[in-house]
Amino acid sequence: MCNVDVFVNLKDGSRWSATVFTVAEVERLMETWAGSGEALGGRYFWVSDGLIVRDPGIDNMTHVIAGLIETDEFSAVFQRLEND
């Protein structure tokens, strides 16, 4: 798993989202865009609710998200969703 949309429901009832990418996936996308002309020929990568992690896999991504929650950095990275 190198690129995934994540939704987190916290105990307080709030809902959050982000897209998690690995460093390698960002590099792959930028290389693809260099050939296609997107993102100024792959010269930049931008996403409003993006989280870039070093290693792939659900377990690694889960550990990073848990660490963000534990260190109170979660709300700076994830985007809060409106309640239905």
PDB file of C-alpha atoms in Angstrom:
ATOM      1  CA  MET A   1       0.000   0.000   0.000  1.00  0.00           C
ATOM      2  CA  CYS A   2       1.657   3.192  -1.216  1.00  0.00           C
ATOM      3  CA  ASN A   3      -1.270   5.580  -1.760  1.00  0.00           C
ATOM      4  CA  VAL A   4      -4.553   5.422   0.147  1.00  0.00           C
ATOM      5  CA  ASP A   5      -7.409   7.639   1.285  1.00  0.00           C
ATOM      6  CA  VAL A   6      -7.857   7.338   5.041  1.00  0.00           C
ATOM      7  CA  PHE A   7     -10.903   8.144   7.170  1.00  0.00           C
ATOM      8  CA  VAL A   8     -10.593   8.269  10.956  1.00  0.00           C
ATOM      9  CA  ASN A   9     -13.478   8.424  13.434  1.00  0.00           C
ATOM     10  CA  LEU A  10     -12.317   9.626  16.845  1.00  0.00           C
ATOM     11  CA  LYS A  11     -13.943   8.815  20.198  1.00  0.00           C
ATOM     12  CA  ASP A  12     -15.322  12.359  20.452  1.00  0.00           C
ATOM     13  CA  GLY A  13     -17.435  11.685  17.349  1.00  0.00           C
ATOM     14  CA  SER A  14     -15.336  13.808  15.004  1.00  0.00           C
ATOM     15  CA  ARG A  15     -14.452  12.453  11.561  1.00  0.00           C
ATOM     16  CA  TRP A  16     -11.217  13.162   9.715  1.00  0.00           C
ATOM     17  CA  SER A  17      -9.618  12.365   6.364  1.00  0.00           C
ATOM     18  CA  ALA A  18      -6.257  12.436   4.614  1.00  0.00           C
ATOM     19  CA  THR A  19      -4.511  10.813   1.694  1.00  0.00           C
ATOM     20  CA  VAL A  20      -1.392   8.903   2.697  1.00  0.00           C
ATOM     21  CA  PHE A  21       1.471   8.536   0.223  1.00  0.00           C
ATOM     22  CA  THR A  22       4.864   6.937   0.576  1.00  0.00           C
ATOM     23  CA  VAL A  23       7.973   8.856  -0.423  1.00  0.00           C
ATOM     24  CA  ALA A  24       8.467   6.352  -3.253  1.00  0.00           C
ATOM     25  CA  GLU A  25       4.906   6.914  -4.496  1.00  0.00           C
ATOM     26  CA  VAL A  26       5.404  10.684  -4.586  1.00  0.00           C
ATOM     27  CA  GLU A  27       8.592  10.153  -6.574  1.00  0.00           C
ATOM     28  CA  ARG A  28       6.802   7.771  -8.954  1.00  0.00           C
ATOM     29  CA  LEU A  29       3.970  10.238  -9.517  1.00  0.00           C
ATOM     30  CA  MET A  30       6.386  13.091 -10.172  1.00  0.00           C
ATOM     31  CA  GLU A  31       8.308  10.974 -12.679  1.00  0.00           C
ATOM     32  CA  THR A  32       5.036  10.113 -14.448  1.00  0.00           C
ATOM     33  CA  TRP A  33       4.057  13.770 -14.528  1.00  0.00           C
ATOM     34  CA  ALA A  34       7.471  14.693 -15.930  1.00  0.00           C
ATOM     35  CA  GLY A  35       6.478  12.722 -19.029  1.00  0.00           C
ATOM     36  CA  SER A  36       2.844  13.810 -19.155  1.00  0.00           C
ATOM     37  CA  GLY A  37       3.407  17.496 -18.437  1.00  0.00           C
ATOM     38  CA  GLU A  38       1.179  17.562 -15.347  1.00  0.00           C
ATOM     39  CA  ALA A  39       2.292  19.594 -12.319  1.00  0.00           C
ATOM     40  CA  LEU A  40       4.685  21.685 -14.414  1.00  0.00           C
ATOM     41  CA  GLY A  41       6.304  18.578 -15.798  1.00  0.00           C
ATOM     42  CA  GLY A  42       6.540  16.841 -12.430  1.00  0.00           C
ATOM     43  CA  ARG A  43       8.403  19.702 -10.765  1.00  0.00           C
ATOM     44  CA  TYR A  44       6.050  19.853  -7.763  1.00  0.00           C
ATOM     45  CA  PHE A  45       3.698  17.728  -5.688  1.00  0.00           C
ATOM     46  CA  TRP A  46       0.823  19.253  -3.767  1.00  0.00           C
ATOM     47  CA  VAL A  47      -2.244  17.923  -1.992  1.00  0.00           C
ATOM     48  CA  SER A  48      -4.250  19.747   0.677  1.00  0.00           C
ATOM     49  CA  ASP A  49      -4.776  16.831   3.045  1.00  0.00           C
ATOM     50  CA  GLY A  50      -1.699  14.775   2.219  1.00  0.00           C
ATOM     51  CA  LEU A  51       0.479  12.824   4.603  1.00  0.00           C
ATOM     52  CA  ILE A  52       3.770  11.438   3.325  1.00  0.00           C
ATOM     53  CA  VAL A  53       5.258   8.445   5.140  1.00  0.00           C
ATOM     54  CA  ARG A  54       8.598   6.761   4.596  1.00  0.00           C
ATOM     55  CA  ASP A  55       7.495   3.108   4.487  1.00  0.00           C
ATOM     56  CA  PRO A  56       4.572   1.390   2.712  1.00  0.00           C
ATOM     57  CA  GLY A  57       1.917  -0.804   4.285  1.00  0.00           C
ATOM     58  CA  ILE A  58      -1.197  -0.506   6.402  1.00  0.00           C
ATOM     59  CA  ASP A  59       0.649  -1.351   9.632  1.00  0.00           C
ATOM     60  CA  ASN A  60       3.205   1.414   9.114  1.00  0.00           C
ATOM     61  CA  MET A  61       0.546   3.949   8.165  1.00  0.00           C
ATOM     62  CA  THR A  62      -1.560   2.988  11.192  1.00  0.00           C
ATOM     63  CA  HIS A  63       1.435   3.451  13.506  1.00  0.00           C
ATOM     64  CA  VAL A  64       2.111   6.896  12.044  1.00  0.00           C
ATOM     65  CA  ILE A  65      -1.538   7.940  12.461  1.00  0.00           C
ATOM     66  CA  ALA A  66      -1.596   6.647  16.042  1.00  0.00           C
ATOM     67  CA  GLY A  67       1.601   8.583  16.737  1.00  0.00           C
ATOM     68  CA  LEU A  68       0.030  11.758  15.341  1.00  0.00           C
ATOM     69  CA  ILE A  69      -2.936  11.299  17.679  1.00  0.00           C
ATOM     70  CA  GLU A  70      -0.703  10.621  20.690  1.00  0.00           C
ATOM     71  CA  THR A  71       1.448  13.703  20.053  1.00  0.00           C
ATOM     72  CA  ASP A  72      -1.513  16.007  19.311  1.00  0.00           C
ATOM     73  CA  GLU A  73      -0.292  16.620  15.748  1.00  0.00           C
ATOM     74  CA  PHE A  74      -3.246  14.804  14.181  1.00  0.00           C
ATOM     75  CA  SER A  75      -5.502  17.833  13.647  1.00  0.00           C
ATOM     76  CA  ALA A  76      -2.702  19.714  11.877  1.00  0.00           C
ATOM     77  CA  VAL A  77      -2.323  16.933   9.306  1.00  0.00           C
ATOM     78  CA  PHE A  78      -5.814  15.492   8.826  1.00  0.00           C
ATOM     79  CA  GLN A  79      -8.790  17.436   7.515  1.00  0.00           C
ATOM     80  CA  ARG A  80     -11.896  17.500   9.711  1.00  0.00           C
ATOM     81  CA  LEU A  81     -15.063  16.399   7.939  1.00  0.00           C
ATOM     82  CA  GLU A  82     -18.417  18.053   8.506  1.00  0.00           C
ATOM     83  CA  ASN A  83     -20.935  15.994  10.467  1.00  0.00           C
ATOM     84  CA  ASP A  84     -23.856  14.634   8.475  1.00  0.00           C
TER      85      ASP A  84
END
